Coordinates of C-alpha atoms and ligand atoms in Angstrom, one line a residue:
X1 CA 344.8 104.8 232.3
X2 CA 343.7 108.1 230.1
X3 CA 342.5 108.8 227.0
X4 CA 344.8 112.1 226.1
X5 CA 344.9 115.3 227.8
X6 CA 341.9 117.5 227.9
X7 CA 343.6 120.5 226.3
X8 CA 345.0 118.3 223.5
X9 CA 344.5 118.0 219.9
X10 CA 342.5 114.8 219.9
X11 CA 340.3 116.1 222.6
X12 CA 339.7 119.4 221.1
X13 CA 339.4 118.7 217.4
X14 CA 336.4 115.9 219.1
X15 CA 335.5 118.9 220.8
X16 CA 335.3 121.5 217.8
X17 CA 333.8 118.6 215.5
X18 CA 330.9 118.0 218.6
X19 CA 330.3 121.9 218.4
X20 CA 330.8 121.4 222.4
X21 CA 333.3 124.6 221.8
X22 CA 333.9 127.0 218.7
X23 CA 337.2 127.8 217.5
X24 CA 336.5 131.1 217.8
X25 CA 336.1 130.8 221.8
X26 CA 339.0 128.5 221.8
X27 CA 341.3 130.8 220.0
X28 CA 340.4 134.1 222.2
X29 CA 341.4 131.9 225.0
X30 CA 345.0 130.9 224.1
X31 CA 345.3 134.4 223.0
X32 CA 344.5 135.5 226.0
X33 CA 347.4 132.7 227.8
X34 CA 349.5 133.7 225.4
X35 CA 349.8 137.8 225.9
X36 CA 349.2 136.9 230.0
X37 CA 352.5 134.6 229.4
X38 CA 354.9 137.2 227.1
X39 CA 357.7 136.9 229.8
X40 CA 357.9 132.8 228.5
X41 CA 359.5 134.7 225.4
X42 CA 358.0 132.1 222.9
X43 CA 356.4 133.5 220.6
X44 CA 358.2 136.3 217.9
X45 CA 354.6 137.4 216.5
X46 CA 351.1 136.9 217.4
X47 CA 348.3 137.4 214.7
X48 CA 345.4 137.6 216.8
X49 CA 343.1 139.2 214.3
X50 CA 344.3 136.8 211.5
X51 CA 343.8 133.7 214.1
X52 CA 340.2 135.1 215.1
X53 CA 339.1 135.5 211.7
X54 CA 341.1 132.0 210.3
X55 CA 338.7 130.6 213.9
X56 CA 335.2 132.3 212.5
X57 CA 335.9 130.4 208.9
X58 CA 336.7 127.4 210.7
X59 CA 333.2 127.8 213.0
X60 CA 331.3 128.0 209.8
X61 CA 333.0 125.1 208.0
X62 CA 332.2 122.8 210.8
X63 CA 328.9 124.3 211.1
X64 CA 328.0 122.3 207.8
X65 CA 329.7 119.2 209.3
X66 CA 332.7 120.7 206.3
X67 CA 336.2 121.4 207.3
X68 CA 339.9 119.3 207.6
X69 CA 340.6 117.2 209.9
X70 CA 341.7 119.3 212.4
X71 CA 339.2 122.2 211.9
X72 CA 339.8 124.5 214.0
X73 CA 342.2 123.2 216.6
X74 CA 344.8 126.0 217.0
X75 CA 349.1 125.8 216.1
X76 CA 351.8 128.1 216.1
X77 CA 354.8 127.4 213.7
X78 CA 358.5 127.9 214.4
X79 CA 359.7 130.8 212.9
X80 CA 362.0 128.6 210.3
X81 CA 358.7 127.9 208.4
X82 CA 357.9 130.9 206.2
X83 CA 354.3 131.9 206.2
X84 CA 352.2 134.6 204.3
X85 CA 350.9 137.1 206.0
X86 CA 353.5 137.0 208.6
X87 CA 357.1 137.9 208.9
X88 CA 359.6 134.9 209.0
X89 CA 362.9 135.4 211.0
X90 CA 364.4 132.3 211.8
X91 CA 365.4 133.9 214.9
X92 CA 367.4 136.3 213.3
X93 CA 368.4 139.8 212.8
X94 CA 369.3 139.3 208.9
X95 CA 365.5 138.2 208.5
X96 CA 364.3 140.9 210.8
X97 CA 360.9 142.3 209.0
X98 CA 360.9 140.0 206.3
X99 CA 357.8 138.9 204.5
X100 CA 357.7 135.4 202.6
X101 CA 355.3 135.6 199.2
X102 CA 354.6 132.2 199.8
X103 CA 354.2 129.4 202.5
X104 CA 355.8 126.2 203.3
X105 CA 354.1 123.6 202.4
X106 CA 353.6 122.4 205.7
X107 CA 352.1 125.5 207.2
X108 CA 349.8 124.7 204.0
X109 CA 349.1 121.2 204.4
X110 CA 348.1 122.3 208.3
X111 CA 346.3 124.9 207.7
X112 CA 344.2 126.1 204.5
X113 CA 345.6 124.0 202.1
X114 CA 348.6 124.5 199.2
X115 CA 347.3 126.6 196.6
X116 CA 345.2 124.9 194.1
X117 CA 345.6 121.8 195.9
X118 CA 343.0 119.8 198.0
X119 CA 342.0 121.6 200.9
X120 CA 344.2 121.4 204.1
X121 CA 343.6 119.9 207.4
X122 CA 342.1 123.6 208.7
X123 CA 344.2 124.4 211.5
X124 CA 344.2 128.2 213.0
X125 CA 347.7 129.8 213.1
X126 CA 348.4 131.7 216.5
X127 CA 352.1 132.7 215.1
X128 CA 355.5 132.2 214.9
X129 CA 357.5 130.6 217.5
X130 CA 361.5 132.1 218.4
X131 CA 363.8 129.5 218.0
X132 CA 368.0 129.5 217.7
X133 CA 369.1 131.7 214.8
X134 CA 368.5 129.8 211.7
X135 CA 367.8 126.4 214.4
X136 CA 371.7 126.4 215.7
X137 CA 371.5 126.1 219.1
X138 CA 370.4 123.9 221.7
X139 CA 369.3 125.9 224.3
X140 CA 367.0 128.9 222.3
X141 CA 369.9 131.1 223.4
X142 CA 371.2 131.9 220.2
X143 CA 368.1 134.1 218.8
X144 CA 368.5 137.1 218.0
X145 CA 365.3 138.0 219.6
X146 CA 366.1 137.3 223.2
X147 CA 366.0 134.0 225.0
X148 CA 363.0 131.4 225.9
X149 CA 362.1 130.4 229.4
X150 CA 361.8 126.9 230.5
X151 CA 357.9 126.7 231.7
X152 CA 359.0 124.4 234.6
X153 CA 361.8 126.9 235.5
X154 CA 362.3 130.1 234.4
X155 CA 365.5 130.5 235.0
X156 CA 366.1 127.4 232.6
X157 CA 366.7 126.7 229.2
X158 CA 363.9 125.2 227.3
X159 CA 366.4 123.4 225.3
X160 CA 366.5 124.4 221.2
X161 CA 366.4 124.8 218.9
X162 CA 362.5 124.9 218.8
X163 CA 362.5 126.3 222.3
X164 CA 359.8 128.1 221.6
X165 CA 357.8 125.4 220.4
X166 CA 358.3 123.4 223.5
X167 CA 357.8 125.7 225.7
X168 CA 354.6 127.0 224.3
X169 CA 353.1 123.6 224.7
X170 CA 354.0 122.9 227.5
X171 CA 352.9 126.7 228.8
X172 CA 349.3 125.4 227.4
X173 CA 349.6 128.3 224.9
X174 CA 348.8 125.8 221.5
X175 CA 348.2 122.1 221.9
X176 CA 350.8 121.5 219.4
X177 CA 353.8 123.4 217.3
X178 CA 355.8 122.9 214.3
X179 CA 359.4 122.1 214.8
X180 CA 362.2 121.3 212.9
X181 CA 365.0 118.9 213.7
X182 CA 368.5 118.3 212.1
X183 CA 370.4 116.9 215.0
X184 CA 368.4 116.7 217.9
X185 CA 366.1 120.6 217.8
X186 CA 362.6 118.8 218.2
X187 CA 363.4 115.9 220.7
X188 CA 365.9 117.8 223.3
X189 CA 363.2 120.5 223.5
X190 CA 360.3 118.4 223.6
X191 CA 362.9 116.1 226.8
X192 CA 363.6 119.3 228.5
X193 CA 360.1 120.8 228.5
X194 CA 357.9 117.6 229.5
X195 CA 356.2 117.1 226.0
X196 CA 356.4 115.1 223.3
X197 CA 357.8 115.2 220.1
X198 CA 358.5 113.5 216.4
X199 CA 361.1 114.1 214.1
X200 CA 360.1 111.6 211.4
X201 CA 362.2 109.8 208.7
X202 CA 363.9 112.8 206.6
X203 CA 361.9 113.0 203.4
X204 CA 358.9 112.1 205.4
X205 CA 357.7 116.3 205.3
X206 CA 358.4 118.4 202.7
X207 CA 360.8 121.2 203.4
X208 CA 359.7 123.7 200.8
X209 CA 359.6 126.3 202.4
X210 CA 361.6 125.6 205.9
X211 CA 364.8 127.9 205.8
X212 CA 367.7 125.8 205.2
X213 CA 370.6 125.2 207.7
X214 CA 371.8 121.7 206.6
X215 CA 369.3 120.5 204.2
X216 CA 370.6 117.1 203.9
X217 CA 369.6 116.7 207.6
X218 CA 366.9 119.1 208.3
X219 CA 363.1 117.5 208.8
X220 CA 359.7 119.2 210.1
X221 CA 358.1 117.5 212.6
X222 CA 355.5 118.3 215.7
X223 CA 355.8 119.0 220.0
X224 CA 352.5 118.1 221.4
X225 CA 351.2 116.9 224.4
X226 CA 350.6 112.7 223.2
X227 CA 351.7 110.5 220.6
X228 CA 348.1 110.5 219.3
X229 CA 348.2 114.3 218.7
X230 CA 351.6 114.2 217.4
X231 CA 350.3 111.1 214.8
X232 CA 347.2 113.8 213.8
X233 CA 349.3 116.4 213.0
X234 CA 352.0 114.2 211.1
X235 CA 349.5 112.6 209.2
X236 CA 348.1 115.8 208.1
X237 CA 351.8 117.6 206.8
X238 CA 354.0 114.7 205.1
X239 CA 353.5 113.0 202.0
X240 CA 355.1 113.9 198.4
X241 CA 355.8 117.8 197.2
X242 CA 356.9 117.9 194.3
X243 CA 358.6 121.3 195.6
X244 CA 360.9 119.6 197.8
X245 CA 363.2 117.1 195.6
X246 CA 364.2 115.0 199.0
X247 CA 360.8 114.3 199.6
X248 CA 359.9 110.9 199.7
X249 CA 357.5 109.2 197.3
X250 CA 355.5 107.2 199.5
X251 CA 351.8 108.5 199.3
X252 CA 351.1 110.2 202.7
X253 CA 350.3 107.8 205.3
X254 CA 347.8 107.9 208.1
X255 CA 349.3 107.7 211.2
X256 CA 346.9 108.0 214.0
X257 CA 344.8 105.0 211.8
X258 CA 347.8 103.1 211.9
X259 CA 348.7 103.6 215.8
X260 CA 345.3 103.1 216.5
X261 CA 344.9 100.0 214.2
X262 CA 348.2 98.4 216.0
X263 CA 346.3 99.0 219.3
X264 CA 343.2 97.0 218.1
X265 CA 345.5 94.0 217.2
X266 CA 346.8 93.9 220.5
X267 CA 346.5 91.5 222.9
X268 CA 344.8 92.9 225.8
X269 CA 346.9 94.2 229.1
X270 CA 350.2 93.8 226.5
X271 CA 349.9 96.1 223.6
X272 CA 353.3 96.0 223.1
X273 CA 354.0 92.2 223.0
X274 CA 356.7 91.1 220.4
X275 CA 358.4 94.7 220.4
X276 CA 361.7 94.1 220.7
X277 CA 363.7 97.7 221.4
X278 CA 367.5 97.8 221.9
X279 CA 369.4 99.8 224.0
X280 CA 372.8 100.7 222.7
X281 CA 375.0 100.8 225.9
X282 CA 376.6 103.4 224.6
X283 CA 373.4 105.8 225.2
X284 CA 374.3 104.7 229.0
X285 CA 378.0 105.6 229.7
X286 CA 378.8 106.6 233.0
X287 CA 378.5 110.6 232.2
X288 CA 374.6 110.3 231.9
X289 CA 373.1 111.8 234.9
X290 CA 371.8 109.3 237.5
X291 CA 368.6 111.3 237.6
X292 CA 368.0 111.2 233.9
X293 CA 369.1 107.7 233.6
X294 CA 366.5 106.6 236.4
X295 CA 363.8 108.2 234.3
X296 CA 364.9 106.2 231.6
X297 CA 364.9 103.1 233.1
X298 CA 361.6 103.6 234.7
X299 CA 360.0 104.2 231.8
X300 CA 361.7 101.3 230.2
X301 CA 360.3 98.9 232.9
X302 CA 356.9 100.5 231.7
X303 CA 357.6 99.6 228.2
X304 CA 358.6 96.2 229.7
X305 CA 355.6 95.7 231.7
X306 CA 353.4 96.4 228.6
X307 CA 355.0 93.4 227.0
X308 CA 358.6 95.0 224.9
X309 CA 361.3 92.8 225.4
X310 CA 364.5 95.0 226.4
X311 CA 368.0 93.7 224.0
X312 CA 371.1 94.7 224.4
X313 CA 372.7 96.2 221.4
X314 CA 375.7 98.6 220.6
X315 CA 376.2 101.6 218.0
X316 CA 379.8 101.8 218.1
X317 CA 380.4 105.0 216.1
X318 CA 377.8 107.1 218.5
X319 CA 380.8 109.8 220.2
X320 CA 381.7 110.2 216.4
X321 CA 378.7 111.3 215.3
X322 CA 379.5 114.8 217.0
X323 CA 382.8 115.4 215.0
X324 CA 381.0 114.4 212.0
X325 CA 377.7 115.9 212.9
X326 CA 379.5 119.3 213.5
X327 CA 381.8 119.0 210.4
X328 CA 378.4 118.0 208.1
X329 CA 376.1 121.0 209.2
X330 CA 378.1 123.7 209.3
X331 CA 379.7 122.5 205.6
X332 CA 376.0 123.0 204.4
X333 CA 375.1 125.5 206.4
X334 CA 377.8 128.2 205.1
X335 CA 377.0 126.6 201.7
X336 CA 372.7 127.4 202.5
X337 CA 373.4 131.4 204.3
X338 CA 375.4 132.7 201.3
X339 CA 372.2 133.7 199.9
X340 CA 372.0 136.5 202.9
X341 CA 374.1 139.0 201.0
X342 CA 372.5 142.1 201.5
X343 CA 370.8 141.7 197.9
X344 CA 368.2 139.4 198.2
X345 CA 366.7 139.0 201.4
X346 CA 366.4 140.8 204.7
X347 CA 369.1 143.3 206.3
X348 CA 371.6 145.1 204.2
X349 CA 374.0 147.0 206.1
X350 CA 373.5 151.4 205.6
X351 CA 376.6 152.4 205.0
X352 CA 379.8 151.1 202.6
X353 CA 382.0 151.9 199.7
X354 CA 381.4 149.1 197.0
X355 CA 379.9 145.9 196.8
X356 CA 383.0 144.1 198.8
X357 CA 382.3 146.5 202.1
X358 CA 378.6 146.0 201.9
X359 CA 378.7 142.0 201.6
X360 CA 380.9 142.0 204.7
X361 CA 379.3 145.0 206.7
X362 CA 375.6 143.4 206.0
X363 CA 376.8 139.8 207.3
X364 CA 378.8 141.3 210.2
X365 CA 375.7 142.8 211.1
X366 CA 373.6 140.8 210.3
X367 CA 374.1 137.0 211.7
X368 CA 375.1 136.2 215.4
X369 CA 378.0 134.5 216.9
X370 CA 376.5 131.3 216.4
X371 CA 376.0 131.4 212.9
X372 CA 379.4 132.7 212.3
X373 CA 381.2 130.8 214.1
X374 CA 379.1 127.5 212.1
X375 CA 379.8 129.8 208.6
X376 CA 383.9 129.8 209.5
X377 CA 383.8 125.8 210.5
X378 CA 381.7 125.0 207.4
X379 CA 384.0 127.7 204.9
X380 CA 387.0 125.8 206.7
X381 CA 386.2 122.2 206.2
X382 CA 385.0 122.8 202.3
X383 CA 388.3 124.5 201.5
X384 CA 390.4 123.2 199.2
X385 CA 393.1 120.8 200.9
X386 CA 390.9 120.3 203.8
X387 CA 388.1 119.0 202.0
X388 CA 389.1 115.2 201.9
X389 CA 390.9 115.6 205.2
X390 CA 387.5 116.7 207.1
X391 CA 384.6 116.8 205.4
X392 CA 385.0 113.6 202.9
X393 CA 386.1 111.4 206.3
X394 CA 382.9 112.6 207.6
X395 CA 381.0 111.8 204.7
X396 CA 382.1 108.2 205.1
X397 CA 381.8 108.4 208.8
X398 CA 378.0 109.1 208.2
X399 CA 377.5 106.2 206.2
X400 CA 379.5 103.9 208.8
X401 CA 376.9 105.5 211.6
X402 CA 373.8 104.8 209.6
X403 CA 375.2 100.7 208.9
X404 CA 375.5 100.7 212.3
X405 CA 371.6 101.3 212.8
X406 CA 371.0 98.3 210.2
X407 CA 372.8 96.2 212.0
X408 CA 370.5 96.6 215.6
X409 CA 367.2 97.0 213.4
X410 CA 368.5 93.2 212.6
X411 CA 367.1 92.0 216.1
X412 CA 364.7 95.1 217.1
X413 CA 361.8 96.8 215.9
X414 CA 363.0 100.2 217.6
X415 CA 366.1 101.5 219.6
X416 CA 365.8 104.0 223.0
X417 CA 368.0 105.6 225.3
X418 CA 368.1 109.1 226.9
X419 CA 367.5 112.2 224.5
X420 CA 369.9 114.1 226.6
X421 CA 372.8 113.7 228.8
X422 CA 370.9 116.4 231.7
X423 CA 367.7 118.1 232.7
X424 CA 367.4 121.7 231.5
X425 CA 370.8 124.1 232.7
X426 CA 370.7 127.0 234.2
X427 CA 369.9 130.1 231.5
X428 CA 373.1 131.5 230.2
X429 CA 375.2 128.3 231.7
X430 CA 376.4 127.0 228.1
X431 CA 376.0 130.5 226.2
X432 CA 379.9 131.3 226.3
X433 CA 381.0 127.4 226.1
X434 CA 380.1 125.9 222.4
X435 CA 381.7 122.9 222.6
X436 CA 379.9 121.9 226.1
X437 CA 376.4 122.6 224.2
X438 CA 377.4 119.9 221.0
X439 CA 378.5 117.3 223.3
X440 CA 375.3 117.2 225.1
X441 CA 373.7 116.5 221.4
X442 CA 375.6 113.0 221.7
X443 CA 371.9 110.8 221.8
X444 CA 369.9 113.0 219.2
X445 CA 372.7 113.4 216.2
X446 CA 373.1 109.5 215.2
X447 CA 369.8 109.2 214.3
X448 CA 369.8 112.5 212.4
X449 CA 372.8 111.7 210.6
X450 CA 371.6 108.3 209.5
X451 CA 368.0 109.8 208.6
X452 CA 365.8 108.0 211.1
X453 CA 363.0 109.0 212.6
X454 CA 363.0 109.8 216.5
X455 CA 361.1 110.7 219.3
X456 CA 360.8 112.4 222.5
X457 CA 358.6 111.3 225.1
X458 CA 358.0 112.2 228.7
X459 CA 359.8 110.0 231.3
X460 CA 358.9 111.3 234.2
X461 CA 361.2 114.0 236.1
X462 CA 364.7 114.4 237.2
X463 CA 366.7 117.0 239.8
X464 CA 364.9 119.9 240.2
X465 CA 361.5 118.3 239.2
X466 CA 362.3 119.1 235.7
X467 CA 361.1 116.7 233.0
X468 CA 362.9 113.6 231.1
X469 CA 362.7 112.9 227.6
X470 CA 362.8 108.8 226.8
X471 CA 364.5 108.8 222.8
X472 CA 362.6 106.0 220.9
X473 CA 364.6 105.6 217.4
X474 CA 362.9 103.9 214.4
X475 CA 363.8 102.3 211.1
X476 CA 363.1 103.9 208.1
X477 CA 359.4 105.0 207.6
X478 CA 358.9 103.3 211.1
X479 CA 357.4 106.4 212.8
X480 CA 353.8 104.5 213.1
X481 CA 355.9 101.9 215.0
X482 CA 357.6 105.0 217.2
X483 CA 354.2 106.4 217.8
X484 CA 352.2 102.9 218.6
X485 CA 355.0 102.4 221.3
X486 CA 354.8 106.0 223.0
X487 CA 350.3 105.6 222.7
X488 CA 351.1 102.7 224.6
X489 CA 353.4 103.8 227.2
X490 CA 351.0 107.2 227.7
X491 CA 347.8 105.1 228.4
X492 CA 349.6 103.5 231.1
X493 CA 351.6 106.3 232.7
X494 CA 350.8 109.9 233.4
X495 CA 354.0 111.9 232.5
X496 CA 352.8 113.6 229.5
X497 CA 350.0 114.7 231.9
X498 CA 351.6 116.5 234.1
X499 CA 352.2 120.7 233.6
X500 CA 354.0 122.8 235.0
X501 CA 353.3 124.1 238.3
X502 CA 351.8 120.5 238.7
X503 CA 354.4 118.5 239.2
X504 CA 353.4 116.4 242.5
Ligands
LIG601 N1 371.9 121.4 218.6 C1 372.2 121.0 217.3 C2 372.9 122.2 216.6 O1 373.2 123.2 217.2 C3 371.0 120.7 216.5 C4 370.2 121.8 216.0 C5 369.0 121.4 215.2 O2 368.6 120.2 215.2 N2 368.5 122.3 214.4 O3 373.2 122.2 215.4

C-alpha cells in the first residue's frame, strides 16, 4: 500500500499548502536536477528566473492561505503549447525563435489564470519540453533540436511524441508535464518511460493555443507520476473555451473528487468490484512481445484481485486503424502547416527570386523529413481523384472503428490491453524505417480515432528492466472511471514508484 510518491503533485501541493516547503526552495531544486541532467535532452528552454520569480508570488499567495489549487507545485509544458514569455517550437526549425503573443489556454488554466478570467490553478512553469517536430513521431527522434534519452536507458528512445515530457518525469525534473496526444504521443511515452499518463476524451481540454497537426484528433493531456496527480492537473486545464470550437460543453469536472469519491463507495479490500474491463484479443496477437504481454497480464490479475471482472471482447477493425490513422493525420496535417509560408510565422528562407522560390526554399528549409514526408501523404490523399478513393474510405473506416467501441462499452465499463507492441528500441533503431515506427502505434490509434479517452499506467518492467505501460480505454467522458481504476491498481502495486536507477 502507498499513498502517492513523495516527489508527486499531491504530496507536494500538501506540502506547499502545509508551508512544510516554499516553492521557491522547491523550484531551485528541480532547476538545479534539471541543468545537472541536460544530456536527458528534455527540455528546449529553461526559464529559471521567470520560474523563481512565478515561485516567490506563489510563496506569498499561500502565505495568506490564497493561491490555486496547485500553488506552487512546479510543470513544464511541451513545446506544442505556445506560452508568453517563451519561445514555442514545436520541435521545429520553422518555429525556431518564435515568440507567441498569447498563451494556450491550458498553460493558463495551469498556471496564472486566462486573462480576465478567474484565477488559475497557480502552477510554476520550468519550460518547454522537446518533442517530435510538430508531435509526428514516436520515438522524440524527429525534433529538430536533437533527440531525448530514455531515463531508464540512455541509449533508448523515450518513446514520442512528448518524449520530453516523459522523460522529464520520470528523470524527477517536474512532477508532472503537459502532453498532447493524437494517436498514441502521451500514453506510448508515459509506457516506455515508467509513468503515467491521460489523454482524455477529445473536447475534454481546449486546444486554443496547442499547434495543430491533426486537429480533429489532437487532445492535451498530463504524464505524471499517479492517477491522483494526473486527476489534479486534469481537473485544473479542461472545461469549456469558448476559443476552441471542439471544446466540449460540459462544465469542468472535478476529477480527483470524483476518483476519490468512487474510492469512498467502495467496498473495502475490493475497490474495484463490478468493473467490468474487456480485453480485445486483438490487443494480444502473437507479435506482442512475451515480456510486455506478461506485464500486462500481471497487472491485469492486480486489477482482478482488486475485484474487476476480466471479459473477453473483440474490436475487429484495430490493424485498420493504422491505414486510416495514417491517411487521416497527415490529410489534416498538410491542410494545418500551410500556414508556415515564410510570411507569417517563424523561418523564411534568405535568399530567392519571387514569391514561388521563397514559399518552396522557406519550407524545404524549414520542416524535417518527417513532416514532409506526412505533407506529401496528406497533399496526396486530398487530391482530386484520390480523395474518395483514400481519404473518404477512411473517413468511413473511422466511424466503423469508433461503432466498434460502442459495441464492447455494451458489457464493460473500460477496455485494456498493452499501449505498445515493445519496451523502448534502441536510439536511432526506427529513425530510417517509417513504416516500422506506425505499426507499433497499433494499441494507441483506435482509441484516438474514435475520440476516447486513454491511459498509460505502469505495469511493471519488461527485457532490459525497462518499464510497461497497461492501456485502460474509456467511454466517452469516462476518464474519472479510467483514473478510479489506475488509483486503485497504484495503492496496491508499486510500479509507478519505482525510478530509474531503482529498478530492483
Ligand atoms: N506516433 C503517431 C504519429 O506519429 C502519433 C503522434 C501523436 O500522437 N502526436 O503520428
Amino acid at each position: 500500500m502507498n499513498t502517492g510518491h513523495p516527489d508527486g503533485v499531491a504530496a507536494l501541493a500538501r506540502a506547499l499548502r502545509e508551508r512544510r516547503i516554499s516553492s521557491e526552495e522547491l523550484t531551485r531544486t528541480l532547476l538545479a536536477r534539471i541543468e545537472a541532467e541536460r544530456e536527458l535532452g528534455a527540455f528546449l528552454c529553461v526559464d529559471a528566473e521567470g520560474a523563481l520569480a512565478q515561485a516567490r508570488r506563489a510563496d506569498e499567495r499561500l502565505a495568506r492561505g490564497a493561491g490555486g489549487t496547485l500553488e506552487g507545485v512546479p510543470l513544464a509544458h511541451k513545446d506544442v503549447f505556445v506560452t508568453r514569455g517563451l519561445p514555442t517550437s514545436a520541435g521545429s526549425k520553422m518555429l525556431a525563435g518564435y515568440a507567441s503573443p498569447f498563451e494556450a489556454t491550458v498553460v493558463a488554466r495551469l498556471g496564472a489564470g486566462e486573462p480576465g478570467g478567474p484565477p488559475g490553478a497557480g502552477m510554476v512553469t520550468l519550460g518547454k519540453l522537446n518533442c517530435d517536430e510538430f508531435a509526428m513521431g514516436s520515438s522524440n527522434e524527429n525534433s529538430a533540436f536533437g533527440p531525448v534519452l530514455n531515463p531508464w536507458d540512455r541509449t533508448r528512445v523515450p518513446g514520442g511524441s512528448s518524449g520530453g515530457s516523459a522523460a522529464a518525469v520520470a528523470a524527477g525534473l517536474v512532477p508532472a508535464a503537459t502532453g498532447t496526444d493524437t494517436g498514441g504521443s502521451i500514453r506510448q511515452p508515459a509506457s516506455l518511460c515508467g509513468v503515467t499518463g491521460i489523454k482524455p476524451t477529445y473536447g475534454v481540454c481546449s486546444r486554443h493555443g496547442m499547434i495543430a497537426f491533426a486537429s480533429s484528433l489532437d487532445q492535451a493531456g498530463v504524464l505524471a507520476r499517479s492517477a491522483e496527480d494526473c486527476a489534479l492537473l486534469l481537473s485544473a486545464m479542461s472545461g469549456h473555451d469558448r476559443r476552441d470550437a471542439t471544446s466540449s460543453e460540459r462544465p469542468a469536472q472535478d476529477f480527483h473528487a470524483q476518483m476519490r469519491a468512487a474510492r469512498a463507495g467502495a467496498d473495502g479490500g475490493r475497490p474495484l468490484a463490478g468493473l467490468r474491463i474487456g480485453l480485445p484479443r486483438e490487443f494480444f496477437p502473437p507479435a506482442l512481445a512475451a515480456d510486455v504481454a506478461a506485464a500486462v497480464r500481471a497487472a491485469l490479475a492486480a486489477l482482478e484481485k482488486l475485484g474487476a471482472t476480466l471479459l473477453d471482447v473483440s474490436l475487429p477493425r484495430t490493424e485498420l486503424a493504422i491505414p486510416v490513422y495514417y491517411i487521416i493525420a497527415p490529410a489534416e496535417a498538410s491542410s494545418n502547416l500551410s500556414r508556415y509560408d515564410g510570411v507569417r510565422y517563424g523561418h523564411r528562407a534568405a535568399q530567392y527570386a519571387d514569391l514561388a522560390e521563397m514559399y518552396r526554399r522557406t519550407r524545404s528549409e524549414g520542416f524535417g523529413a518527417e513532416v514532409k514526408r506526412r505533407i506529401m501523404i496528406g497533399t496526396y490523399v486530398l487530391s482530386h481523384g484520390y480523395y474518395d478513393a483514400y481519404y473518404l474510405q477512411a473517413q468511413k473506416l473511422r466511424r466503423m472503428i469508433a461503432e466498434d467501441f460502442q459495441a464492447c462499452f455494451a458489457h464493460c465499463d473500460v477496455i485494456a490491453g498493452p499501449v505498445a507492441p515493445q519496451v523502448a528500441a534502441r536510439l536511432g533503431e526506427q529513425a530510417h524505417d517509417p513504416i516500422k515506427a506506425y505499426l507499433a502505434d497499433i494499441f494507441t490509434l483506435p482509441a484516438s480515432l474514435a475520440g476516447l479517452p486513454g491511459m498509460s499506467v505502469p505495469a511493471g518492467f519488461g527485457d532490459g528492466g525497462m518499464p510497461v505501460g497497461l492501456q485502460l480505454i474509456g467511454n466517452y467522458f469516462g476518464e474519472g472511471t479510467l483514473l478510479h481504476a489506475a488509483h486503485a491498481l497504484q495503492q496496491a502495486s508499486d510500479w509507478h514508484l519505482r525510478t530509474p536507477g531503482a529498478t530492483a
